[in-house]
CSV table of C-alpha atoms in Angstrom, one decimal:
chain,number,residue,atom,x,y,z
A,806,UNK,CA,-50.9,-44.8,68.3
A,807,UNK,CA,-50.5,-44.3,72.4
A,808,UNK,CA,-47.2,-44.0,73.8
A,809,UNK,CA,-47.5,-46.5,76.5
A,810,UNK,CA,-44.6,-47.8,78.1
A,811,UNK,CA,-45.0,-50.4,80.7
A,812,UNK,CA,-41.2,-50.5,82.1
A,813,UNK,CA,-41.5,-48.6,85.5
A,814,UNK,CA,-37.8,-47.6,85.2
A,815,UNK,CA,-38.5,-45.6,82.4
A,816,UNK,CA,-40.8,-43.4,83.9
A,817,UNK,CA,-39.5,-41.5,87.0
A,818,UNK,CA,-41.0,-39.4,90.0
A,819,UNK,CA,-39.5,-36.2,88.4
A,820,UNK,CA,-42.5,-35.4,86.1
A,821,UNK,CA,-41.7,-31.5,85.4
A,822,UNK,CA,-38.6,-29.7,84.8
A,823,UNK,CA,-38.7,-25.9,85.2
A,824,UNK,CA,-35.8,-24.3,83.2
A,825,UNK,CA,-35.4,-20.5,84.8
A,826,UNK,CA,-33.3,-19.3,81.7
A,827,UNK,CA,-33.2,-15.8,82.6
A,828,UNK,CA,-33.1,-13.7,86.0
A,829,UNK,CA,-34.2,-10.5,84.1
A,830,UNK,CA,-37.6,-9.0,83.1
A,831,UNK,CA,-39.1,-5.9,81.6
A,832,UNK,CA,-41.5,-5.7,83.9
A,833,UNK,CA,-41.8,-5.1,87.5
A,834,UNK,CA,-44.7,-6.8,89.0
A,835,UNK,CA,-45.3,-6.4,92.8
A,836,UNK,CA,-46.3,-10.0,93.5
A,837,UNK,CA,-42.9,-11.4,91.2
A,838,UNK,CA,-40.7,-13.5,93.2
A,839,UNK,CA,-37.1,-13.2,91.7
A,840,UNK,CA,-35.1,-12.8,94.6
A,841,UNK,CA,-33.7,-10.0,96.0
A,842,UNK,CA,-33.3,-8.0,93.0
A,843,UNK,CA,-33.4,-8.8,89.3
A,844,UNK,CA,-29.8,-9.1,88.1
A,845,UNK,CA,-28.8,-10.1,84.7
A,846,UNK,CA,-28.0,-13.8,84.7
A,847,UNK,CA,-28.4,-16.4,81.6
A,848,UNK,CA,-28.5,-20.4,81.7
A,849,UNK,CA,-26.5,-20.4,78.3
A,850,UNK,CA,-28.8,-22.1,75.3
A,851,UNK,CA,-26.3,-25.0,75.1
A,852,UNK,CA,-27.0,-25.8,79.1
A,853,UNK,CA,-30.9,-25.3,78.2
A,854,UNK,CA,-30.6,-27.8,75.4
A,855,UNK,CA,-28.5,-30.2,77.6
A,856,UNK,CA,-31.3,-30.1,80.1
A,857,UNK,CA,-34.0,-30.7,77.8
A,858,UNK,CA,-32.0,-33.5,76.2
A,859,UNK,CA,-31.8,-35.1,79.5
A,860,UNK,CA,-35.5,-34.7,80.7
A,861,UNK,CA,-36.7,-36.2,77.2
A,862,UNK,CA,-34.1,-39.3,78.2
A,863,UNK,CA,-35.3,-39.5,81.7
A,864,UNK,CA,-39.0,-39.5,80.9
A,865,UNK,CA,-39.9,-36.5,82.3
A,866,UNK,CA,-43.5,-35.4,81.1
A,867,UNK,CA,-43.2,-31.8,80.5
A,868,UNK,CA,-39.9,-29.1,80.5
A,869,UNK,CA,-41.2,-25.6,81.2
A,870,UNK,CA,-39.2,-22.7,80.0
A,871,UNK,CA,-39.5,-19.6,82.0
A,872,UNK,CA,-37.4,-16.7,83.6
A,873,UNK,CA,-37.9,-14.0,84.3
A,874,UNK,CA,-39.1,-13.1,80.6
A,875,UNK,CA,-37.7,-15.7,78.5
A,876,UNK,CA,-37.8,-13.5,75.3
A,877,UNK,CA,-34.8,-11.3,76.9
A,878,UNK,CA,-32.5,-14.5,76.4
A,879,UNK,CA,-29.5,-13.4,74.2
A,880,UNK,CA,-30.1,-16.7,72.5
A,881,UNK,CA,-34.0,-16.9,72.8
A,882,UNK,CA,-34.1,-18.7,69.0
A,883,UNK,CA,-31.2,-21.6,69.9
A,884,UNK,CA,-33.4,-22.0,73.4
A,885,UNK,CA,-36.4,-22.6,71.2
A,886,UNK,CA,-34.4,-24.8,68.2
A,887,UNK,CA,-33.6,-26.9,71.7
A,888,UNK,CA,-37.3,-27.9,71.5
A,889,UNK,CA,-37.0,-29.9,68.6
A,890,UNK,CA,-34.7,-32.4,70.8
A,891,UNK,CA,-37.9,-33.6,72.5
A,892,UNK,CA,-40.1,-36.5,71.1
A,893,UNK,CA,-42.2,-37.5,73.9
A,894,UNK,CA,-41.8,-34.9,76.7
A,895,UNK,CA,-44.2,-32.1,76.4
A,896,UNK,CA,-42.6,-28.4,76.3
A,897,UNK,CA,-43.9,-25.0,77.7
A,898,UNK,CA,-42.8,-21.8,77.4
A,899,UNK,CA,-43.9,-18.9,79.7
A,900,UNK,CA,-44.1,-15.3,78.6
A,901,UNK,CA,-45.4,-12.0,79.7
A,902,UNK,CA,-46.3,-11.3,75.9
A,903,UNK,CA,-44.9,-7.7,75.9
A,904,UNK,CA,-42.0,-8.0,73.4
A,905,UNK,CA,-43.4,-10.0,70.7
A,906,UNK,CA,-42.6,-9.2,67.1
A,907,UNK,CA,-43.3,-10.8,64.0
A,908,UNK,CA,-40.0,-12.5,63.9
A,909,UNK,CA,-40.4,-14.0,67.5
A,910,UNK,CA,-43.7,-15.2,66.5
A,911,UNK,CA,-42.7,-16.9,63.7
A,912,UNK,CA,-40.0,-18.9,65.6
A,913,UNK,CA,-42.5,-19.7,68.0
A,914,UNK,CA,-45.0,-21.0,65.3
A,915,UNK,CA,-42.0,-23.3,63.8
A,916,UNK,CA,-40.4,-24.4,67.4
A,917,UNK,CA,-41.7,-27.8,68.8
A,918,UNK,CA,-43.6,-26.0,71.9
A,919,UNK,CA,-46.4,-27.7,73.0
A,920,UNK,CA,-48.2,-24.6,74.5
A,921,UNK,CA,-47.4,-21.3,75.6
A,922,UNK,CA,-48.4,-19.4,78.7
A,923,UNK,CA,-48.7,-15.9,79.2
A,924,UNK,CA,-50.1,-13.7,82.1
A,925,UNK,CA,-53.2,-11.7,82.2
A,926,UNK,CA,-54.7,-10.0,85.3
A,927,UNK,CA,-58.1,-8.8,84.5
A,928,UNK,CA,-60.3,-7.7,81.8
A,929,UNK,CA,-59.9,-3.9,82.1
A,930,UNK,CA,-56.7,-1.9,82.3
A,931,UNK,CA,-57.1,-1.1,85.9
A,932,UNK,CA,-57.5,-5.0,87.3
A,933,UNK,CA,-54.9,-6.2,84.9
A,934,UNK,CA,-52.2,-3.2,85.9
A,935,UNK,CA,-53.1,-3.6,89.7
A,936,UNK,CA,-50.1,-5.4,90.4
A,937,UNK,CA,-48.4,-5.6,87.1
A,938,UNK,CA,-48.4,-2.3,85.5
A,939,UNK,CA,-51.2,-0.8,82.9
A,940,UNK,CA,-50.1,-2.5,79.9
A,941,UNK,CA,-53.5,-4.6,79.1
A,942,UNK,CA,-53.5,-3.1,75.5
A,943,UNK,CA,-50.0,-4.6,74.8
A,944,UNK,CA,-50.6,-7.6,76.5
A,945,UNK,CA,-53.6,-8.4,74.8
A,946,UNK,CA,-51.9,-7.4,71.5
A,947,UNK,CA,-49.4,-10.2,72.3
A,948,UNK,CA,-51.5,-12.7,73.3
A,949,UNK,CA,-53.4,-12.4,70.0
A,950,UNK,CA,-50.2,-12.6,68.3
A,951,UNK,CA,-49.4,-15.9,70.5
A,952,UNK,CA,-52.8,-17.3,69.2
A,953,UNK,CA,-51.6,-16.8,65.9
A,954,UNK,CA,-48.9,-19.3,66.3
A,955,UNK,CA,-51.3,-22.2,66.4
A,956,UNK,CA,-49.9,-23.2,69.8
A,957,UNK,CA,-52.4,-23.8,72.3
A,958,UNK,CA,-52.6,-20.8,74.9
A,959,UNK,CA,-52.9,-20.9,78.9
A,960,UNK,CA,-53.5,-17.4,80.3
A,961,UNK,CA,-52.5,-17.6,83.7
A,962,UNK,CA,-53.7,-14.9,86.4
A,963,UNK,CA,-52.3,-14.0,89.7
A,964,UNK,CA,-55.6,-13.3,92.1
A,965,UNK,CA,-55.0,-10.9,94.8
A,966,UNK,CA,-57.3,-8.6,96.9
A,967,UNK,CA,-57.5,-6.1,94.1
A,968,UNK,CA,-58.7,-8.0,91.4
A,969,UNK,CA,-59.7,-11.6,92.4
A,970,UNK,CA,-63.8,-10.8,92.9
A,971,UNK,CA,-63.7,-9.9,89.1
A,972,UNK,CA,-61.7,-12.6,87.7
A,973,UNK,CA,-64.1,-14.5,85.8
A,974,UNK,CA,-65.0,-11.6,83.7
A,975,UNK,CA,-61.5,-12.3,82.3
A,976,UNK,CA,-62.4,-15.7,81.6
A,977,UNK,CA,-65.4,-15.2,79.6
A,978,UNK,CA,-63.7,-12.4,77.4
A,979,UNK,CA,-61.0,-15.2,76.5
A,980,UNK,CA,-63.6,-17.5,76.0
A,981,UNK,CA,-65.7,-15.6,73.7
A,982,UNK,CA,-62.5,-14.4,71.7
A,983,UNK,CA,-60.7,-17.9,71.6
A,984,UNK,CA,-57.5,-16.3,72.8
A,985,UNK,CA,-57.1,-19.2,75.2
A,986,UNK,CA,-57.9,-22.8,75.8
A,987,UNK,CA,-56.9,-22.6,79.7
A,988,UNK,CA,-56.9,-20.2,82.6
A,989,UNK,CA,-55.2,-20.7,85.8
A,990,UNK,CA,-55.7,-18.5,88.9
A,991,UNK,CA,-53.0,-18.8,91.3
A,992,UNK,CA,-52.5,-16.8,94.5
A,993,UNK,CA,-49.4,-14.8,95.0
A,994,UNK,CA,-47.0,-16.2,97.2
A,995,UNK,CA,-44.7,-15.0,100.2
A,996,UNK,CA,-41.6,-14.7,98.0
A,997,UNK,CA,-38.8,-12.6,96.8
A,998,UNK,CA,-39.7,-8.9,96.3
A,999,UNK,CA,-43.6,-9.9,96.8
A,1000,UNK,CA,-42.7,-10.1,100.5
A,1001,UNK,CA,-42.5,-6.5,100.6
A,1002,UNK,CA,-45.9,-5.9,99.1
A,1003,UNK,CA,-47.6,-9.1,100.5
A,1004,UNK,CA,-50.0,-6.9,103.1
A,1005,UNK,CA,-51.8,-5.5,100.1
A,1006,UNK,CA,-51.8,-8.4,97.8
A,1007,UNK,CA,-52.3,-11.9,100.0
A,1008,UNK,CA,-55.5,-13.5,99.9
A,1009,UNK,CA,-57.0,-14.3,103.2
A,1010,UNK,CA,-58.6,-17.6,103.7
A,1011,UNK,CA,-62.3,-16.5,102.9
A,1012,UNK,CA,-61.0,-15.2,99.7
A,1013,UNK,CA,-59.4,-18.2,98.8
A,1014,UNK,CA,-63.0,-20.0,99.5
A,1015,UNK,CA,-64.3,-16.9,97.5
A,1016,UNK,CA,-61.9,-17.7,94.2
A,1017,UNK,CA,-62.6,-21.4,94.2
A,1018,UNK,CA,-66.7,-20.6,94.4
A,1019,UNK,CA,-66.2,-18.9,91.4
A,1020,UNK,CA,-64.4,-21.2,89.5
A,1021,UNK,CA,-66.9,-23.8,90.8
A,1022,UNK,CA,-70.2,-21.8,89.6
A,1023,UNK,CA,-68.5,-21.1,86.1
A,1024,UNK,CA,-66.1,-24.1,85.3
A,1025,UNK,CA,-69.0,-26.1,83.5
A,1026,UNK,CA,-70.3,-23.2,81.3
A,1027,UNK,CA,-66.8,-22.0,80.1
A,1028,UNK,CA,-65.5,-25.9,79.7
A,1029,UNK,CA,-68.5,-25.7,77.1
A,1030,UNK,CA,-67.4,-22.5,75.3
A,1031,UNK,CA,-63.6,-24.3,75.1
A,1032,UNK,CA,-62.1,-22.9,78.4
A,1033,UNK,CA,-60.8,-24.9,81.2
A,1034,UNK,CA,-60.7,-22.5,84.3
A,1035,UNK,CA,-59.0,-23.9,87.6
A,1036,UNK,CA,-57.5,-22.6,90.6
A,1037,UNK,CA,-54.1,-24.3,91.1
A,1038,UNK,CA,-53.6,-22.6,94.9
A,1039,UNK,CA,-56.7,-23.7,96.5
A,1040,UNK,CA,-55.8,-27.2,97.9
A,1041,UNK,CA,-52.1,-26.2,99.0
A,1042,UNK,CA,-53.7,-23.1,100.7
A,1043,UNK,CA,-57.0,-24.8,102.6
A,1044,UNK,CA,-56.2,-28.6,102.3
A,1045,UNK,CA,-59.8,-28.9,100.6
A,1046,UNK,CA,-60.0,-30.6,97.4
A,1047,UNK,CA,-62.0,-28.7,94.3
A,1048,UNK,CA,-64.5,-31.4,93.5
A,1049,UNK,CA,-66.4,-29.3,91.2
A,1050,UNK,CA,-63.2,-29.2,88.8
A,1051,UNK,CA,-61.9,-32.2,89.7
A,1052,UNK,CA,-64.8,-34.7,90.1
A,1053,UNK,CA,-63.1,-37.8,88.3
A,1054,UNK,CA,-59.2,-38.3,88.3
A,1055,UNK,CA,-57.9,-35.4,85.9
A,1056,UNK,CA,-55.8,-32.1,87.1
A,1057,UNK,CA,-53.3,-30.0,85.8
A,1058,UNK,CA,-49.7,-31.1,86.1
A,1059,UNK,CA,-49.4,-27.7,88.0
A,1060,UNK,CA,-51.9,-28.6,90.5
A,1061,UNK,CA,-50.4,-32.3,91.1
A,1062,UNK,CA,-46.6,-30.9,91.6
A,1063,UNK,CA,-48.0,-28.3,93.9
A,1064,UNK,CA,-49.3,-31.6,95.7
A,1065,UNK,CA,-47.2,-34.0,95.3
A,1066,UNK,CA,-43.6,-32.7,96.2
A,1067,UNK,CA,-41.4,-35.4,94.4
A,1068,UNK,CA,-42.5,-34.4,90.8
A,1069,UNK,CA,-40.6,-31.2,90.3
A,1070,UNK,CA,-36.9,-30.1,89.8
A,1071,UNK,CA,-36.1,-26.7,89.2
A,1072,UNK,CA,-32.9,-25.0,87.2
A,1073,UNK,CA,-31.9,-21.4,88.1
A,1074,UNK,CA,-30.4,-19.3,86.1
A,1075,UNK,CA,-27.1,-19.3,87.6
A,1076,UNK,CA,-27.3,-23.6,86.7
A,1077,UNK,CA,-28.1,-24.5,90.4
A,1078,UNK,CA,-30.2,-27.6,90.2
A,1079,UNK,CA,-33.1,-27.7,93.1
A,1080,UNK,CA,-35.2,-30.3,94.3
A,1081,UNK,CA,-38.7,-28.8,95.0
A,1082,UNK,CA,-39.7,-30.6,98.1
A,1083,UNK,CA,-39.4,-27.8,100.4
A,1084,UNK,CA,-39.6,-24.7,98.6
A,1085,UNK,CA,-42.1,-22.2,97.3
A,1086,UNK,CA,-41.5,-19.6,94.6
A,1087,UNK,CA,-37.9,-18.6,95.1
A,1088,UNK,CA,-37.6,-19.7,98.9
A,1089,UNK,CA,-35.8,-22.7,99.7
A,1090,UNK,CA,-36.2,-24.4,103.7
A,1091,UNK,CA,-32.9,-25.7,104.1
A,1092,UNK,CA,-30.7,-26.5,100.9
A,1093,UNK,CA,-32.5,-28.0,98.2
A,1094,UNK,CA,-29.6,-27.6,96.1
A,1095,UNK,CA,-28.1,-30.6,94.7
A,1096,UNK,CA,-25.2,-29.3,92.4
A,1097,UNK,CA,-25.1,-27.2,89.2
A,1098,UNK,CA,-25.4,-28.1,85.5
A,1099,UNK,CA,-22.3,-26.0,85.3
A,1100,UNK,CA,-20.4,-28.6,87.3
A,1101,UNK,CA,-22.5,-32.0,86.4
A,1102,UNK,CA,-24.4,-33.1,83.3
A,1103,UNK,CA,-28.1,-32.7,84.0
A,1104,UNK,CA,-28.6,-36.0,83.4
A,1105,UNK,CA,-26.5,-37.1,86.6
A,1106,UNK,CA,-28.2,-34.3,88.7
A,1107,UNK,CA,-31.6,-35.6,87.6
A,1108,UNK,CA,-30.5,-39.2,88.4
A,1109,UNK,CA,-29.3,-37.9,91.8
A,1110,UNK,CA,-32.9,-36.2,92.0
A,1111,UNK,CA,-34.2,-39.7,91.3
A,1112,UNK,CA,-32.4,-41.7,93.8
A,1113,UNK,CA,-32.9,-39.3,96.7
A,1114,UNK,CA,-36.8,-39.3,96.3
A,1115,UNK,CA,-36.7,-43.0,95.5
A,1116,UNK,CA,-34.8,-43.6,99.0
A,1117,UNK,CA,-37.3,-41.2,100.7
A,1118,UNK,CA,-34.5,-38.8,102.4
A,1119,UNK,CA,-36.0,-35.9,100.8
A,1120,UNK,CA,-38.7,-34.5,103.1
A,1121,UNK,CA,-41.6,-31.8,102.7
A,1122,UNK,CA,-43.4,-29.7,105.1
A,1123,UNK,CA,-46.8,-30.6,106.0
A,1124,UNK,CA,-49.3,-28.9,104.0
A,1125,UNK,CA,-50.7,-26.7,106.6
A,1126,UNK,CA,-47.1,-25.5,107.7
A,1127,UNK,CA,-46.2,-24.9,103.9
A,1128,UNK,CA,-49.6,-22.7,103.6
A,1129,UNK,CA,-48.5,-20.9,106.8
A,1130,UNK,CA,-45.5,-19.6,104.9
A,1131,UNK,CA,-45.9,-19.8,101.6
A,1132,UNK,CA,-49.6,-17.8,101.8
A,1133,UNK,CA,-49.2,-16.3,105.4
A,1134,UNK,CA,-52.4,-18.2,106.3
A,1135,UNK,CA,-53.6,-19.3,109.7
A,1136,UNK,CA,-53.6,-17.8,113.0
A,1137,UNK,CA,-49.5,-18.8,113.7
A,1138,UNK,CA,-48.7,-17.1,110.5
A,1139,UNK,CA,-46.0,-14.4,111.2
A,1140,UNK,CA,-43.8,-12.8,108.6
A,1141,UNK,CA,-41.1,-12.3,110.6
A,1142,UNK,CA,-40.8,-16.0,111.4
A,1143,UNK,CA,-41.0,-17.0,107.7
A,1144,UNK,CA,-38.3,-14.8,107.1
A,1145,UNK,CA,-36.2,-16.2,109.3
A,1146,UNK,CA,-36.9,-19.8,108.2
A,1147,UNK,CA,-36.0,-18.8,104.4
A,1148,UNK,CA,-32.9,-16.6,105.2
A,1149,UNK,CA,-34.3,-13.2,104.2
A,1150,UNK,CA,-33.0,-11.3,107.5
A,1151,UNK,CA,-29.9,-10.0,109.1
A,1152,UNK,CA,-30.5,-10.7,112.4
A,1153,UNK,CA,-28.6,-13.5,114.4
A,1154,UNK,CA,-31.9,-15.2,115.7
A,1155,UNK,CA,-32.1,-18.8,114.6
A,1156,UNK,CA,-34.2,-20.1,112.0
A,1157,UNK,CA,-37.5,-21.5,113.5
A,1158,UNK,CA,-37.4,-25.5,113.6
A,1159,UNK,CA,-39.9,-27.1,111.0
A,1160,UNK,CA,-40.7,-30.8,111.3
A,1161,UNK,CA,-40.5,-32.1,107.6
A,1162,UNK,CA,-42.4,-35.1,107.1
A,1163,UNK,CA,-42.1,-37.9,104.5
A,1164,UNK,CA,-43.3,-37.1,100.8
A,1165,UNK,CA,-46.6,-38.5,100.0
A,1166,UNK,CA,-46.5,-39.5,96.6
A,1167,UNK,CA,-48.8,-39.9,93.6
A,1168,UNK,CA,-49.9,-43.4,94.6
A,1169,UNK,CA,-51.1,-41.9,97.8
A,1170,UNK,CA,-53.2,-38.7,96.4
A,1171,UNK,CA,-56.3,-37.9,97.5
A,1172,UNK,CA,-57.9,-38.0,93.6
A,1173,UNK,CA,-57.5,-41.7,93.7
A,1174,UNK,CA,-60.7,-41.6,96.1
A,1175,UNK,CA,-62.8,-40.1,93.1
A,1176,UNK,CA,-64.9,-42.3,90.8
A,1177,UNK,CA,-63.1,-43.1,87.3
A,1178,UNK,CA,-65.3,-43.4,84.2
A,1179,UNK,CA,-63.2,-46.2,82.3
A,1180,UNK,CA,-65.3,-45.4,79.0
A,1181,UNK,CA,-64.7,-41.8,79.0
A,1182,UNK,CA,-61.4,-42.0,79.6
A,1183,UNK,CA,-61.2,-44.8,76.9
A,1184,UNK,CA,-63.0,-42.1,74.4
A,1185,UNK,CA,-60.9,-39.2,75.3
A,1186,UNK,CA,-57.5,-41.4,74.4
A,1187,UNK,CA,-59.5,-42.7,71.1
A,1188,UNK,CA,-60.5,-39.1,70.2
A,1189,UNK,CA,-56.9,-37.7,70.1
A,1190,UNK,CA,-54.2,-40.3,70.6
A,1191,UNK,CA,-51.1,-38.4,69.4
A,1192,UNK,CA,-51.7,-35.7,72.3
A,1193,UNK,CA,-51.5,-38.4,75.2
A,1194,UNK,CA,-48.7,-40.0,77.0
A,1195,UNK,CA,-49.2,-43.3,79.0
A,1196,UNK,CA,-46.4,-43.9,81.7
A,1197,UNK,CA,-46.1,-46.2,84.7
A,1198,UNK,CA,-44.9,-44.1,87.7
A,1199,UNK,CA,-42.5,-46.4,89.8
A,1200,UNK,CA,-45.2,-46.5,92.5
A,1201,UNK,CA,-46.9,-48.5,89.6
A,1202,UNK,CA,-49.8,-45.9,89.5
A,1203,UNK,CA,-50.6,-45.4,85.6
A,1204,UNK,CA,-50.3,-41.5,84.5
A,1205,UNK,CA,-52.2,-40.3,81.7
A,1206,UNK,CA,-50.5,-36.9,80.3
A,1207,UNK,CA,-52.4,-34.7,77.8
A,1208,UNK,CA,-49.7,-33.1,76.4
A,1209,UNK,CA,-51.4,-30.2,74.6
A,1210,UNK,CA,-53.3,-29.2,77.7
A,1211,UNK,CA,-50.9,-30.4,80.4
A,1212,UNK,CA,-53.5,-32.3,82.2
A,1213,UNK,CA,-53.0,-35.7,84.1
A,1214,UNK,CA,-55.2,-38.6,84.6
A,1215,UNK,CA,-54.3,-40.6,87.5
A,1216,UNK,CA,-55.5,-44.4,87.8
A,1217,UNK,CA,-54.7,-47.4,89.4
A,1218,UNK,CA,-52.7,-50.4,87.4
A,1219,UNK,CA,-55.7,-52.4,87.2
A,1220,UNK,CA,-58.0,-49.1,86.0
A,1221,UNK,CA,-55.7,-48.8,83.4
A,1222,UNK,CA,-56.2,-52.5,82.3
A,1223,UNK,CA,-59.8,-51.9,82.0
A,1224,UNK,CA,-59.1,-48.5,79.8
A,1225,UNK,CA,-56.6,-50.5,77.6
A,1226,UNK,CA,-59.1,-53.1,77.3
A,1227,UNK,CA,-61.7,-50.4,76.1
A,1228,UNK,CA,-59.3,-48.6,73.8
A,1229,UNK,CA,-58.6,-51.9,72.1
A,1230,UNK,CA,-54.8,-53.3,71.8
A,1231,UNK,CA,-54.7,-51.7,67.9
A,1232,UNK,CA,-54.4,-48.1,69.7
A,1233,UNK,CA,-51.6,-49.2,72.1
A,1234,UNK,CA,-47.8,-49.6,71.7
A,1235,UNK,CA,-45.6,-51.1,74.0
C-alpha cells in the first residue's frame, strides 16, 4: 500500500537530513572538504539515534549517514542499529568502502538502511587514483562486498579535469557487472582542503557541458542495462536543465536539494545543526547554525528550521552567485574573494557583500514545466508500492518519493488526483 498522507502539516519543507557522524577519514582525497584539517570528532551514537527519531517524526524523506568515513565511528554498530527507528523515512549510508570486513557487511545487511553509496572515480587505477589515491582494487572489493548485502548501491564519482572524459567507461563497467543501480556524477566544490588543489581539479564551464553531454548520450542505454546515470552538479553550475535525463518530473533527491534550498539540514560531528540555504560543502555564508544537538532536542531544532523556512526569513544566494563561489565559474570568479566570503583568510579585509534572495520553493521548480505521463507514474507506483512514499508539501505540491532509489517525482495537486484515480483507491492509504 502507498504511504500517502494528505495532511500538509505532516510533510514539511525539510526533506533531507544529513548527519556527519564523524570528522575523520582514512583517506586524503584532494577534493575533500572536511574543514581546515581532519580532527577526531564524533557525534555520539545516542545523538545520531535521537536525530533519526526526530527526522522520522517530522516526516523527513531521507536521513543520510556520512562523515568523514562513517565506518570509523567507534559505535558504528549502534549507528546502524538506530536505522531501525525509521519506518517511513529512507536511510542512506555513504562510505569509501575501503574498511569493510565480513562482520561489517553482516551489520550492514541486518540494518534498516535503504541504500548505500560509495565513491569510485574511474575504471582504471590511474583514473580512480588521480585525486583519491591508487586503491581501486581495494575499493572494488569493498563495492562487491556492499553489493552482497542486498542493499541498492549508488556509486558517486567526483568528476574533475583528470577523469571526466572517461567517466562513462566506469558507468558501463558498473552496469555490466551489476555493481550498482545508480551512478551519480558531481563536480568538486571550492571547499575545505579542496581549495588548495582547486586549480588542477576544477571543471571549467565547457567541461560541465561536456560531462552533461556524456550523460545525455548514454543515459538511455545505461538505464536499459539497469543503471541510472545523472550529473548532479549541472544545474547549479550552469542554470540549464538536463532534459535528456529529466524529461518528465523525476530527479534525484540530491538534485532537488541542490536546487531547492529549503529542503536540507545538516548535523555536524560537533553537534552543530545547520540550515543549508546559503552553504556549500563545509562552507557557510553568514551564520547558518541554528544551535547544537548537544544543547537542544533535534526535534526542536528541526521545528525551528521549519518555522524559519516557512516565514521566509532564510535566504539563498542567486544561482549564478553560488556557482561563482562554489565552482569558481564565470568571469567574476575569484578565489580570494570567495575566501573572504567564507571567512577562510586572516586578512582584516571585510567579506564582500552578497545580495541574498528569497528561497524559491518546490512549487516554483522548473521541473513542473515538464510534461507528465499520468499512466506511467501510476504504473510505477502500482509495480513497487512498498518502495514509495507520497507526501503533500506545505506548498500543496505532491512529492512521490522512491525510497530505494532516492528519486522524487514532483506533481501538482490536480495531477496527483489523476494519478490516484489511475492507481485505484485500493492502492492508497490515507
